[in-house]
Coordinates of C-alpha atoms and ligand atoms in Angstrom, one line a residue:
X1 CA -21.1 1.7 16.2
X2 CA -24.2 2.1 13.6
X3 CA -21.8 0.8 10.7
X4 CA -22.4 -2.3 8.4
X5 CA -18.9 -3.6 8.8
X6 CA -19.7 -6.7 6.3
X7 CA -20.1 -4.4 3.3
X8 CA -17.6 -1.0 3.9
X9 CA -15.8 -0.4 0.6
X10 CA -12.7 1.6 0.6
X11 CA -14.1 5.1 0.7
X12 CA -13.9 8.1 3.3
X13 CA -15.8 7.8 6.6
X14 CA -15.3 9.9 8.9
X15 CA -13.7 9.1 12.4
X16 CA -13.4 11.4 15.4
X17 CA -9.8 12.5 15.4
X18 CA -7.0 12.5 13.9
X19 CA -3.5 13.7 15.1
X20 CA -1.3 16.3 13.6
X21 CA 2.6 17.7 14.0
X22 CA 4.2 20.8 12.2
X23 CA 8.1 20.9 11.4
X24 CA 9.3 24.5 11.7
X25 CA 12.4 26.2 12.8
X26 CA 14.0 22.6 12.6
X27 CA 12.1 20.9 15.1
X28 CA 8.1 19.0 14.9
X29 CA 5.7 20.4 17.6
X30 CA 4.3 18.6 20.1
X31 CA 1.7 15.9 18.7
X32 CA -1.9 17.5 19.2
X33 CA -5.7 15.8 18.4
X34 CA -8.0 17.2 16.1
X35 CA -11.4 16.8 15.4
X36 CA -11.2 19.2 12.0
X37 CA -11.0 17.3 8.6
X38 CA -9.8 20.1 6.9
X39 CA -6.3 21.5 6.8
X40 CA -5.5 25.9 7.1
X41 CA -2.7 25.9 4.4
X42 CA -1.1 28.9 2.5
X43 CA -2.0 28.7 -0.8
X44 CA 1.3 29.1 -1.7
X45 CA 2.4 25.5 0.1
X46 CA 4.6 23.5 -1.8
X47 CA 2.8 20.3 -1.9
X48 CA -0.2 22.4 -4.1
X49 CA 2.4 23.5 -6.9
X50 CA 5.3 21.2 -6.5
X51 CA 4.0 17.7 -5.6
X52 CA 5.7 17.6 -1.9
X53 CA 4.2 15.4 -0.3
X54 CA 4.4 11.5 1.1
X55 CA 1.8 9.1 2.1
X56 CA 1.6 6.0 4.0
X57 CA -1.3 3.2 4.2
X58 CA -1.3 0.5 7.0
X59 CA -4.1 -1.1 8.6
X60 CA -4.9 -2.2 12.3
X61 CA -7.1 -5.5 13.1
X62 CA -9.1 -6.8 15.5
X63 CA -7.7 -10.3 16.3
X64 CA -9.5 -13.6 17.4
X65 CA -8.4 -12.1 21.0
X66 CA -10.2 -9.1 21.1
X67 CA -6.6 -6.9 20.7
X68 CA -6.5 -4.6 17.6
X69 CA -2.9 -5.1 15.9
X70 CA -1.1 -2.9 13.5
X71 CA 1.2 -4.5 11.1
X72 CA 5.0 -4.0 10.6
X73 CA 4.4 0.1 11.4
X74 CA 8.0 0.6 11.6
X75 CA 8.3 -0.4 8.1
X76 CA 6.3 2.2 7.1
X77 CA 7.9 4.7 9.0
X78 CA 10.5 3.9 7.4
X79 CA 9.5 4.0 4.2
X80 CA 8.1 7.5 4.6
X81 CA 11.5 8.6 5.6
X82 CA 12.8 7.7 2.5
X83 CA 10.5 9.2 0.4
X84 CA 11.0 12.0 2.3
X85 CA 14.5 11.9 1.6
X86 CA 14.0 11.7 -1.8
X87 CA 11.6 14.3 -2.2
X88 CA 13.9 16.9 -0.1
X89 CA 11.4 17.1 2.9
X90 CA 11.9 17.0 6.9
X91 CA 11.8 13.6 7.9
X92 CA 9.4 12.3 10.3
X93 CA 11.2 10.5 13.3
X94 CA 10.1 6.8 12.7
X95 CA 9.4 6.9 16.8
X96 CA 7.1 10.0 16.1
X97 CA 5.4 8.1 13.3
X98 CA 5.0 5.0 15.3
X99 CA 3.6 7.1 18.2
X100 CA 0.8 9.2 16.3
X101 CA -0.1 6.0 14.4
X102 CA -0.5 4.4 17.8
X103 CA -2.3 7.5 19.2
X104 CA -4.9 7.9 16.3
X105 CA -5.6 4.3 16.3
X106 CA -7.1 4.1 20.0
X107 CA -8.4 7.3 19.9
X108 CA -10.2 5.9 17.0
X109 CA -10.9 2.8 18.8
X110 CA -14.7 2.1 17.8
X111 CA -13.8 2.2 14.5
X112 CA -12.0 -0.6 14.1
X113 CA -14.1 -3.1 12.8
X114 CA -14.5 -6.6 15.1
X115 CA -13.0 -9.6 14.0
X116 CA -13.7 -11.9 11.7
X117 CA -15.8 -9.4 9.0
X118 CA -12.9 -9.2 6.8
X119 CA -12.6 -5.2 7.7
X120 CA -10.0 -3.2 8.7
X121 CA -9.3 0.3 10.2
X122 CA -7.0 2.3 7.1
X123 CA -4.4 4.1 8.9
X124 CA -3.4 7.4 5.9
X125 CA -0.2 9.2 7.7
X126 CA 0.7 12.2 5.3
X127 CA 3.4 14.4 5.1
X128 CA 3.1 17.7 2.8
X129 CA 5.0 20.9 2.7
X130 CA 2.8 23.4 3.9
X131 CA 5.2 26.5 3.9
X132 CA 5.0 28.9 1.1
X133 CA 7.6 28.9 -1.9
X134 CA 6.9 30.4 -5.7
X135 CA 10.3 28.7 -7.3
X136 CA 10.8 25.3 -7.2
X137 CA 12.5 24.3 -3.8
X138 CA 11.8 22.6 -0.8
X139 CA 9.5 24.3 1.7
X140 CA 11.0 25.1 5.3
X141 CA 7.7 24.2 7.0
X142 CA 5.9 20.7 7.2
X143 CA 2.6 19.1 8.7
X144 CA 2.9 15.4 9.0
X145 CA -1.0 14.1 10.0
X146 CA -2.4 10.5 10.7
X147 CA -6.1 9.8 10.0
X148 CA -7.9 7.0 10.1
X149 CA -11.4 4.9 8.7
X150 CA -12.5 1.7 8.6
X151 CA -12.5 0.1 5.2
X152 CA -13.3 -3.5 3.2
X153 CA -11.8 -5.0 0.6
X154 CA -9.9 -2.0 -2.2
X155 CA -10.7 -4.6 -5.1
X156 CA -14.8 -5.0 -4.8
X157 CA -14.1 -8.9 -5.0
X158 CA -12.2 -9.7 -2.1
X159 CA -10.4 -12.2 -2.4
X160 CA -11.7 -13.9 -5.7
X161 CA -9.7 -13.5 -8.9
X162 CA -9.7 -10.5 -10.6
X163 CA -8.9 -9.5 -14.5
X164 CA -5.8 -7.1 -14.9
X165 CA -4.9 -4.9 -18.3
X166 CA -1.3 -5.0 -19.2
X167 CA -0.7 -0.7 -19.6
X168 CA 1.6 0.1 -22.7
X169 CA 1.0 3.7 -23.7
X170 CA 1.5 5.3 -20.1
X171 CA 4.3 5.1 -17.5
X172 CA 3.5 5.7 -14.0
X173 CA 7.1 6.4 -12.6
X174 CA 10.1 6.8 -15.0
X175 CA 13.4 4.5 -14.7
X176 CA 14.9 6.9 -12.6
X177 CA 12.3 8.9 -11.2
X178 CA 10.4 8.6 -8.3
X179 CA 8.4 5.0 -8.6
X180 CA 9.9 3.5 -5.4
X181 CA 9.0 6.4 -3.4
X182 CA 5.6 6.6 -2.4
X183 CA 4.8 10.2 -3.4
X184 CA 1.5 11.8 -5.2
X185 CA 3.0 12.5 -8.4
X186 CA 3.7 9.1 -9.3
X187 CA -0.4 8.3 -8.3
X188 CA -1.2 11.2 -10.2
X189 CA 0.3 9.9 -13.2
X190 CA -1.1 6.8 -13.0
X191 CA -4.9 8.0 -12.9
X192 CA -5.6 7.9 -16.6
X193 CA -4.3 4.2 -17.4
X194 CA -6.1 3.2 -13.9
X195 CA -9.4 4.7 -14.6
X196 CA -9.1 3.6 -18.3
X197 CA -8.8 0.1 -17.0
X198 CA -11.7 0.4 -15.1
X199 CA -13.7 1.4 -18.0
X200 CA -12.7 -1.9 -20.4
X201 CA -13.6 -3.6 -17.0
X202 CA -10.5 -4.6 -15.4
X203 CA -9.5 -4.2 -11.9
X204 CA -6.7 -2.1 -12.4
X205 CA -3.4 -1.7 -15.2
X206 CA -0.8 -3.6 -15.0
X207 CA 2.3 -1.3 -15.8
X208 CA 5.9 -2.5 -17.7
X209 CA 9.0 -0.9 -17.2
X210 CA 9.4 2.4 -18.2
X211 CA 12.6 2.0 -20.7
X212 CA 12.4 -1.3 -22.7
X213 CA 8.8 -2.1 -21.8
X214 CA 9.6 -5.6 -21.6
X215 CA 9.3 -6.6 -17.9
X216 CA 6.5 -6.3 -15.2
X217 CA 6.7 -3.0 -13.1
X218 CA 3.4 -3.6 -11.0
X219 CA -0.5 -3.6 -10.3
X220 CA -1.8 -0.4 -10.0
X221 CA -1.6 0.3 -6.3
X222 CA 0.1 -3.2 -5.3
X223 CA 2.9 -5.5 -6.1
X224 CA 3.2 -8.4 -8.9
X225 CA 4.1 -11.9 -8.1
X226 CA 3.9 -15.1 -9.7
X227 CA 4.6 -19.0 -8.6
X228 CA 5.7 -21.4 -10.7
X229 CA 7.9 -24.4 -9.8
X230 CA 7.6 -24.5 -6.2
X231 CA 8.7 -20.4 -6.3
X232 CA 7.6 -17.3 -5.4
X233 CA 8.3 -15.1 -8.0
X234 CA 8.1 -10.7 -7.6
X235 CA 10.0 -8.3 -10.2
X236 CA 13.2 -6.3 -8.9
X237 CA 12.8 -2.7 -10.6
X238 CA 13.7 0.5 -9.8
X239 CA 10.4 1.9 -9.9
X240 CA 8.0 0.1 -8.2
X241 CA 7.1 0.5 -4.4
X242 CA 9.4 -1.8 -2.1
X243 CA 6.0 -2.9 -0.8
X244 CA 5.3 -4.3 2.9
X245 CA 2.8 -6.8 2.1
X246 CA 5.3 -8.5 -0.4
X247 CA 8.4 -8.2 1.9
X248 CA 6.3 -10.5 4.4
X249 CA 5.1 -12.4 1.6
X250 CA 8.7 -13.3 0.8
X251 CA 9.4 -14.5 4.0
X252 CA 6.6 -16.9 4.0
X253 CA 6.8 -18.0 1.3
X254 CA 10.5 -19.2 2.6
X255 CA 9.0 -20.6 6.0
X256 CA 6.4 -22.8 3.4
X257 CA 9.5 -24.5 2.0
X258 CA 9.3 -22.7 -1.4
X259 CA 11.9 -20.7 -3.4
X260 CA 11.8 -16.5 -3.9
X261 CA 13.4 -14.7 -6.8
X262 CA 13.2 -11.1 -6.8
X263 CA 14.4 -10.6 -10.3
X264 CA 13.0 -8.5 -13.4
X265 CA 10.4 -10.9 -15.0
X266 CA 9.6 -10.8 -18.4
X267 CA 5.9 -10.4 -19.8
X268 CA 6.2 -13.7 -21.7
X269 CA 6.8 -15.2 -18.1
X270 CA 3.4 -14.7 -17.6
X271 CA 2.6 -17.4 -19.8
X272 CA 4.8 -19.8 -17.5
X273 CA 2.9 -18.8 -14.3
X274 CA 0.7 -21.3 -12.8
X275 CA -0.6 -18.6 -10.4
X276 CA -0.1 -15.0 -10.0
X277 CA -1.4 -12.3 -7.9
X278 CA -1.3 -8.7 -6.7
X279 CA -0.4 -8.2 -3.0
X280 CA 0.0 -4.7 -0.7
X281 CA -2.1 -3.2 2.2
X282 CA -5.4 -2.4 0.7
X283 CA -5.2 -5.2 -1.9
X284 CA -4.4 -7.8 1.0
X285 CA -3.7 -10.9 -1.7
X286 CA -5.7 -10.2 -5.2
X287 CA -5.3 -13.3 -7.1
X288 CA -5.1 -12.6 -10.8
X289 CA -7.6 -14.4 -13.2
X290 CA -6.9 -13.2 -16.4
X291 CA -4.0 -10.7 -17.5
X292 CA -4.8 -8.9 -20.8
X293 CA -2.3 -7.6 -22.8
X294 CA -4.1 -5.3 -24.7
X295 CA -2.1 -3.7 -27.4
X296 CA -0.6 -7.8 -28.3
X297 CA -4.1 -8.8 -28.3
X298 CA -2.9 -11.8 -25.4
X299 CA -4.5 -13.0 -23.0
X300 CA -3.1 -15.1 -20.0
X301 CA -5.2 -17.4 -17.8
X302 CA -5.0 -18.8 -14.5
X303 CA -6.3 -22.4 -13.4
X304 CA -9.8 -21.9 -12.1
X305 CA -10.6 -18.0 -13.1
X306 CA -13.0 -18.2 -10.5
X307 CA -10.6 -19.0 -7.6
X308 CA -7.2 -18.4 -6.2
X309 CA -4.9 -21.1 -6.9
X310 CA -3.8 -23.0 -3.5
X311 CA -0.1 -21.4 -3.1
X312 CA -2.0 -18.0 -3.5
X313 CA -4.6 -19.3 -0.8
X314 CA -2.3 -20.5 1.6
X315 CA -0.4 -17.2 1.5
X316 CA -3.1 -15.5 2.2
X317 CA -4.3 -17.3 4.9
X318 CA -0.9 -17.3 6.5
X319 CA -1.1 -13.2 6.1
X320 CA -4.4 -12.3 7.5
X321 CA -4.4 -15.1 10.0
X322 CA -1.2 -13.4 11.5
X323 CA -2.3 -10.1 11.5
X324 CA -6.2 -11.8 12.8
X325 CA -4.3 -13.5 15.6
X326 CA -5.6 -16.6 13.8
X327 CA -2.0 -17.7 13.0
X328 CA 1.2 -17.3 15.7
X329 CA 3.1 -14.1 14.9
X330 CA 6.2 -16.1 14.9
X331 CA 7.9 -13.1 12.9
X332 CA 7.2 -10.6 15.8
X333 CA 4.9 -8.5 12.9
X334 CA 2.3 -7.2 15.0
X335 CA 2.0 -5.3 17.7
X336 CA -0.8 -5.0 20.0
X337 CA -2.2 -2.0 21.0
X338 CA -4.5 -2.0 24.3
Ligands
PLP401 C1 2.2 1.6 -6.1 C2 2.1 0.7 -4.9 N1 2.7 -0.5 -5.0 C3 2.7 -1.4 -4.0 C4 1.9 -1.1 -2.8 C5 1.9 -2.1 -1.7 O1 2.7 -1.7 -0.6 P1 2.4 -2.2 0.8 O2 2.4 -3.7 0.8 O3 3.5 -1.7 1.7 O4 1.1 -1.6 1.2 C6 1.3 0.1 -2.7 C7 0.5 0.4 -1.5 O5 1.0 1.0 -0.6 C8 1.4 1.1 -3.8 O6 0.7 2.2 -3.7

């Protein structure tokens, strides 16, 4: 492959195929391969007025071995059935999801970047109702689609710390809306306070909850955590993402001996912290240098602003070297595709 796998950002590149199933009549059609990056849709489809639609992002790795991995899939599947559940559209069987991410994957195979380059291959399943409504109500007809690309890093640093801007004057997802489902509308309203971020020169907004604005919500596309105290720390709100990434992150943190409280943490905490970080698929582990609270004109630091803290580190390492086949999948995590 003519690709410089050391520097991909996280951008569109286009790959041979990706797969594609319709729901109609009750049923999904038989998976089938495309080459076409572009989708036929009535204009009247209700994901272009109404916001139905899902996504998904998972990655798959080329480990030490040779293999290429994908992480935890099932989880996502399962995810997607929720938010398809809360959304009121068809749900994709989680053995259908697994099966076109598998497809896609190896007929994507080239793409995935070797080992040891710190790239990935992104994985975007999608689920949007495609049949035509004018009044605000489900659609009867769905297209569920996997595509795939090979992507670096989603923060430009890697894994060095990055600066994060505490968001006060927008919500992405309100208390009882939609924030643990992972549906557009809830990226769409947090474009603004993202790209506004971006321009002060942070890496992303940090969002409060919606209702008291007193405790951490999350990091723009990835979950909060902190350690202090020998514990892992990550808020418990109704609207953030349950994310994967954090999950597993949970679970080793338990297996390094140290505490987890998934509890709502108050922004003060942050002054308590001796390291935190934001953690999902595309962010892997971002260690957090600085957090900014704007409005409050506060600032929190982190140790060395320059590099992760050693808990942070030896999460991380313990992540990618499972999913690398650096690291013994002892969880059963991964499986291996060829
Ligand atoms: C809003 C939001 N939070 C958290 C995450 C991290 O979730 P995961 O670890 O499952 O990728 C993501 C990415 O999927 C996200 O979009």
């Amino acid at each position: 492959m003519d690709l410089d796998w050391k520097n991909l950002g996280f951008n569109i590149i286009k790959t041979d195929y990706n797969v594609r199933t319709v729901f109609r009549n009750g049923t999904w059609s038989e998976l089938e391969v495309s080459s076409d990056e572009y989708l036929p849709i009535h204009m009247g489809a209700t994901c272009l007025h109404y916001g139905q639609e899902s996504f998904e992002g998972l990655k798959a790795y080329t480990g030490a071995d040779g293999k290429i991995r994908l992480f935890r899939h099932r989880e996502n599947a399962r995810r997607m059935i929720r938010s398809a559940r809360g959304i009121l559209m068809a749900e994709v069987p989680e053995e259908l999801f697994m099966e076109a991410v598998e497809k896609v994957v190896l007929l994507n195979k080239k793409y995935v970047p070797p080992y040891g380059l710190g790239a990935s291959l992104y994985i975007r399943p999608l689920l949007i109702g495609t049949g035509a409504e004018v009044g605000v109500r489900p659609a009867s007809e769905y297209t569920f689609l996997v595509f795939v690309m090979p992507v670096g890093p989603y923060f430009k640093t890697g894994f060095k710390p990055v600066d994060m801007m505490i968001c006060r004057d927008h919500d992405r997802a309100a208390p009882q809306g939609t924030g643990h489902l992972k549906v557009g509308g809830n990226y769409a309203a947090s474009m603004s306070s993202i790209s506004e971020a971006h321009q002060k020169g942070y890496a992303t907004a940090m969002y409060l909850d919606a209702r008291e604005k007193k405790y951490i919500d999350e990091c723009g596309p990835a979950n909060f955590f902190g350690i202090k105290d020998n514990t892992y720390v990550t808020p418990k709100s109704q609207s953030i993402l349950p994310s994967i990434t954090n999950k597993s992150l949970q679970v080793l943190a338990e297996s390094m001996g140290m505490n987890v409280e998934i509890r709502p943490v108050p922004v003060e905490e942050l002054a308590e912290f001796d390291e935190v970080g934001a953690c999902g698929t595309a962010a892997v582990i971002t260690p957090i240098g600085k957090v900014v609270d704007v409005e409050k004109d506060i600032t929190y630091t982190y140790g060395d602003t320059a590099k992760a803290g050693p808990i942070t580190t030896k999460l991380y390492e313990t992540l990618v070297g499972i999913q690398n086949r650096d690291i013994e999948d002892s969880f059963a995590w991964t499986k291996i595709l060829d």
